[in-house]
PDB file of C-alpha atoms in Angstrom:
ATOM      1  CA  GLU P 821     -31.044  86.488  63.240  1.00 87.00           C
ATOM      2  CA  LEU P 822     -27.874  86.723  65.413  1.00 91.00           C
ATOM      3  CA  GLN P 823     -29.735  87.845  67.835  1.00 92.00           C
ATOM      4  CA  GLN P 824     -32.475  84.512  66.917  1.00 94.00           C
ATOM      5  CA  LYS P 825     -29.081  82.871  67.340  1.00 94.00           C
ATOM      6  CA  VAL P 826     -27.986  83.834  70.787  1.00 95.00           C
ATOM      7  CA  GLU P 827     -31.326  82.889  72.299  1.00 96.00           C
ATOM      8  CA  GLU P 828     -31.868  79.630  71.074  1.00 96.00           C
ATOM      9  CA  THR P 829     -28.020  78.957  72.402  1.00 96.00           C
ATOM     10  CA  GLU P 830     -29.258  79.866  75.158  1.00 97.00           C
ATOM     11  CA  LEU P 831     -31.787  77.477  75.183  1.00 97.00           C
ATOM     12  CA  LEU P 832     -29.313  74.486  74.171  1.00 97.00           C
ATOM     13  CA  LYS P 833     -27.182  75.337  77.190  1.00 97.00           C
ATOM     14  CA  MET P 834     -30.351  75.839  79.580  1.00 97.00           C
ATOM     15  CA  GLU P 835     -31.480  72.248  78.152  1.00 97.00           C
ATOM     16  CA  LEU P 836     -27.973  70.965  78.396  1.00 97.00           C
ATOM     17  CA  GLN P 837     -27.922  71.726  82.008  1.00 97.00           C
ATOM     18  CA  MET P 838     -31.295  70.367  82.405  1.00 97.00           C
ATOM     19  CA  LEU P 839     -30.651  66.855  80.981  1.00 97.00           C
ATOM     20  CA  GLU P 840     -27.022  66.794  82.959  1.00 97.00           C
ATOM     21  CA  THR P 841     -28.502  67.009  86.212  1.00 94.00           C
ATOM     22  CA  GLU P 842     -31.325  64.451  85.541  1.00 94.00           C
ATOM     23  CA  ARG P 843     -28.372  62.132  83.839  1.00 96.00           C
ATOM     24  CA  VAL P 844     -26.609  62.555  87.896  1.00 95.00           C
ATOM     25  CA  ARG P 845     -29.802  62.232  89.208  1.00 91.00           C
ATOM     26  CA  LEU P 846     -30.511  59.118  87.497  1.00 93.00           C
ATOM     27  CA  SER P 847     -26.916  58.284  88.624  1.00 94.00           C
ATOM     28  CA  LEU P 848     -27.466  58.389  92.565  1.00 93.00           C
ATOM     29  CA  VAL P 849     -30.608  56.108  91.856  1.00 93.00           C
ATOM     30  CA  GLU P 850     -28.821  53.844  90.099  1.00 95.00           C
ATOM     31  CA  GLU P 851     -25.875  53.778  92.807  1.00 96.00           C
ATOM     32  CA  LYS P 852     -28.627  53.752  95.824  1.00 95.00           C
ATOM     33  CA  LEU P 853     -30.939  50.604  93.346  1.00 96.00           C
ATOM     34  CA  MET P 854     -27.450  48.672  93.482  1.00 97.00           C
ATOM     35  CA  ASP P 855     -26.600  49.198  97.505  1.00 96.00           C
ATOM     36  CA  VAL P 856     -30.528  47.829  97.647  1.00 96.00           C
ATOM     37  CA  LEU P 857     -29.995  44.493  95.083  1.00 96.00           C
ATOM     38  CA  GLN P 858     -26.818  44.253  97.097  1.00 95.00           C
ATOM     39  CA  LEU P 859     -28.090  43.934 100.783  1.00 94.00           C
ATOM     40  CA  LEU P 860     -31.107  42.209  99.597  1.00 94.00           C
ATOM     41  CA  GLN P 861     -28.658  39.258  98.276  1.00 94.00           C
ATOM     42  CA  GLN P 862     -26.808  38.731 101.598  1.00 93.00           C
ATOM     43  CA  LEU P 863     -30.027  39.139 103.313  1.00 92.00           C
ATOM     44  CA  ARG P 864     -30.976  35.862 100.586  1.00 91.00           C
ATOM     45  CA  ASP P 865     -27.758  34.115 101.165  1.00 92.00           C
ATOM     46  CA  LEU P 866     -28.318  34.566 105.250  1.00 91.00           C
ATOM     47  CA  ASN P 867     -32.057  32.592 104.151  1.00 92.00           C
ATOM     48  CA  ILE P 868     -34.361  35.483 105.586  1.00 91.00           C
ATOM     49  CA  SER P 869     -37.894  34.986 105.922  1.00 91.00           C
ATOM     50  CA  LYS P 870     -40.652  36.096 103.790  1.00 92.00           C
ATOM     51  CA  ARG P 871     -42.114  37.223 106.380  1.00 94.00           C
ATOM     52  CA  ALA P 872     -39.530  39.223 107.761  1.00 92.00           C
ATOM     53  CA  LEU P 873     -38.201  40.685 103.944  1.00 93.00           C
ATOM     54  CA  GLY P 874     -41.938  41.517 103.761  1.00 93.00           C
ATOM     55  CA  LYS P 875     -42.107  43.236 107.171  1.00 94.00           C
ATOM     56  CA  ILE P 876     -39.315  45.329 106.527  1.00 94.00           C
ATOM     57  CA  LEU P 877     -40.900  46.512 102.582  1.00 93.00           C
ATOM     58  CA  LEU P 878     -43.914  47.099 104.574  1.00 94.00           C
ATOM     59  CA  SER P 879     -42.119  49.515 107.169  1.00 93.00           C
ATOM     60  CA  THR P 880     -40.688  51.344 104.313  1.00 93.00           C
ATOM     61  CA  LEU P 881     -43.594  51.503 102.440  1.00 91.00           C
ATOM     62  CA  GLU P 882     -45.683  53.275 105.634  1.00 92.00           C
ATOM     63  CA  SER P 883     -42.641  55.628 106.171  1.00 90.00           C
ATOM     64  CA  CYS P 884     -42.302  56.651 102.272  1.00 88.00           C
ATOM     65  CA  ARG P 885     -46.258  57.427 102.111  1.00 87.00           C
ATOM     66  CA  ASP P 886     -46.182  61.218 102.470  1.00 82.00           C
ATOM     67  CA  PRO P 887     -43.339  62.277 100.147  1.00 76.00           C
ATOM     68  CA  GLN P 888     -41.182  65.079 101.440  1.00 71.00           C
ATOM     69  CA  PRO P 889     -41.275  68.133  99.690  1.00 72.00           C
ATOM     70  CA  GLY P 890     -38.078  68.795  97.406  1.00 65.00           C
ATOM     71  CA  LYS P 891     -36.771  65.191  97.406  1.00 65.00           C
ATOM     72  CA  ALA P 892     -37.608  62.386  95.010  1.00 79.00           C
ATOM     73  CA  HIS P 893     -40.075  60.117  95.651  1.00 86.00           C
ATOM     74  CA  LEU P 894     -37.710  57.214  94.397  1.00 88.00           C
ATOM     75  CA  PHE P 895     -34.668  58.057  96.115  1.00 88.00           C
ATOM     76  CA  GLU P 896     -36.747  58.502  99.706  1.00 90.00           C
ATOM     77  CA  VAL P 897     -38.055  54.927  99.240  1.00 92.00           C
ATOM     78  CA  LEU P 898     -34.519  53.308  98.573  1.00 93.00           C
ATOM     79  CA  ASP P 899     -33.172  55.268 100.768  1.00 93.00           C
ATOM     80  CA  THR P 900     -35.121  54.105 103.152  1.00 93.00           C
ATOM     81  CA  LEU P 901     -35.933  50.381 102.351  1.00 94.00           C
ATOM     82  CA  TYR P 902     -31.196  50.909 102.544  1.00 95.00           C
ATOM     83  CA  GLN P 903     -31.942  51.742 106.156  1.00 94.00           C
ATOM     84  CA  GLU P 904     -33.964  49.403 107.086  1.00 93.00           C
ATOM     85  CA  LEU P 905     -32.299  46.531 105.141  1.00 93.00           C
ATOM     86  CA  THR P 906     -28.793  47.792 107.275  1.00 92.00           C
ATOM     87  CA  ALA P 907     -30.820  48.052 110.619  1.00 91.00           C
ATOM     88  CA  CYS P 908     -31.476  44.257 109.541  1.00 88.00           C
ATOM     89  CA  GLU P 909     -30.763  41.765 112.835  1.00 83.00           C
ATOM     90  CA  LEU P 910     -29.937  39.280 110.510  1.00 81.00           C
ATOM     91  CA  LEU P 911     -26.749  41.718 108.617  1.00 80.00           C
ATOM     92  CA  GLN P 912     -26.572  42.699 112.577  1.00 80.00           C
ATOM     93  CA  SER P 913     -25.356  38.753 113.625  1.00 78.00           C
ATOM     94  CA  GLN P 914     -23.339  38.079 110.629  1.00 69.00           C
ATOM     95  CA  PRO P 915     -19.497  39.402 111.397  1.00 61.00           C
ATOM     96  CA  MET P 916     -17.780  42.135 109.504  1.00 50.00           C
ATOM     97  CA  GLU P 917     -15.177  39.284 106.698  1.00 44.00           C
ATOM     98  CA  LYS P 918     -17.547  36.988 106.301  1.00 48.00           C
ATOM     99  CA  ALA P 919     -20.124  39.969 105.512  1.00 45.00           C
ATOM    100  CA  GLN P 920     -17.436  41.714 102.700  1.00 48.00           C
ATOM    101  CA  GLY P 921     -16.157  38.517 101.449  1.00 46.00           C
ATOM    102  CA  ARG P 922     -20.228  37.177 100.470  1.00 44.00           C
ATOM    103  CA  GLN P 923     -20.839  40.622  99.846  1.00 45.00           C
ATOM    104  CA  SER P 924     -17.279  40.299  96.843  1.00 42.00           C
ATOM    105  CA  LEU P 925     -18.516  37.081  95.784  1.00 40.00           C
ATOM    106  CA  SER P 926     -22.526  37.900  95.205  1.00 45.00           C
ATOM    107  CA  ASN P 927     -21.848  40.698  93.378  1.00 44.00           C
ATOM    108  CA  PRO P 928     -19.312  40.913  89.945  1.00 43.00           C
ATOM    109  CA  LEU P 929     -19.262  44.730  90.434  1.00 41.00           C
ATOM    110  CA  VAL P 930     -16.720  44.674  93.068  1.00 39.00           C
ATOM    111  CA  ILE P 931     -13.671  43.949  92.452  1.00 32.00           C
ATOM    112  CA  SER P 932     -11.250  43.045  95.434  1.00 33.00           C
ATOM    113  CA  CYS P 933      -7.586  43.909  95.622  1.00 28.00           C
TER     114      CYS P 933
END
């Protein structure tokens, strides 16, 4: 009976570790998603054309067509989309303080000091 309790405890520890790993993964995905949404908001404020935005999205999907082994596909797509958005010429042409000002105003989760 004691052996059975030890085995159950070990099983519960493994399940807890798996849950913690999944929680960390989801937290990383959530952070990347927030970054992507913030960039999309900035581009919307800059009146990016639907055509340009569509090209960015299609480029992202094309480059993520074949998932990388050992990498979460969802995170890979979000990361690639983030990189594509940050490379957008509209964002590059914005003065840094103006872009940061918009960022803090448009995202209620950002607190400026």
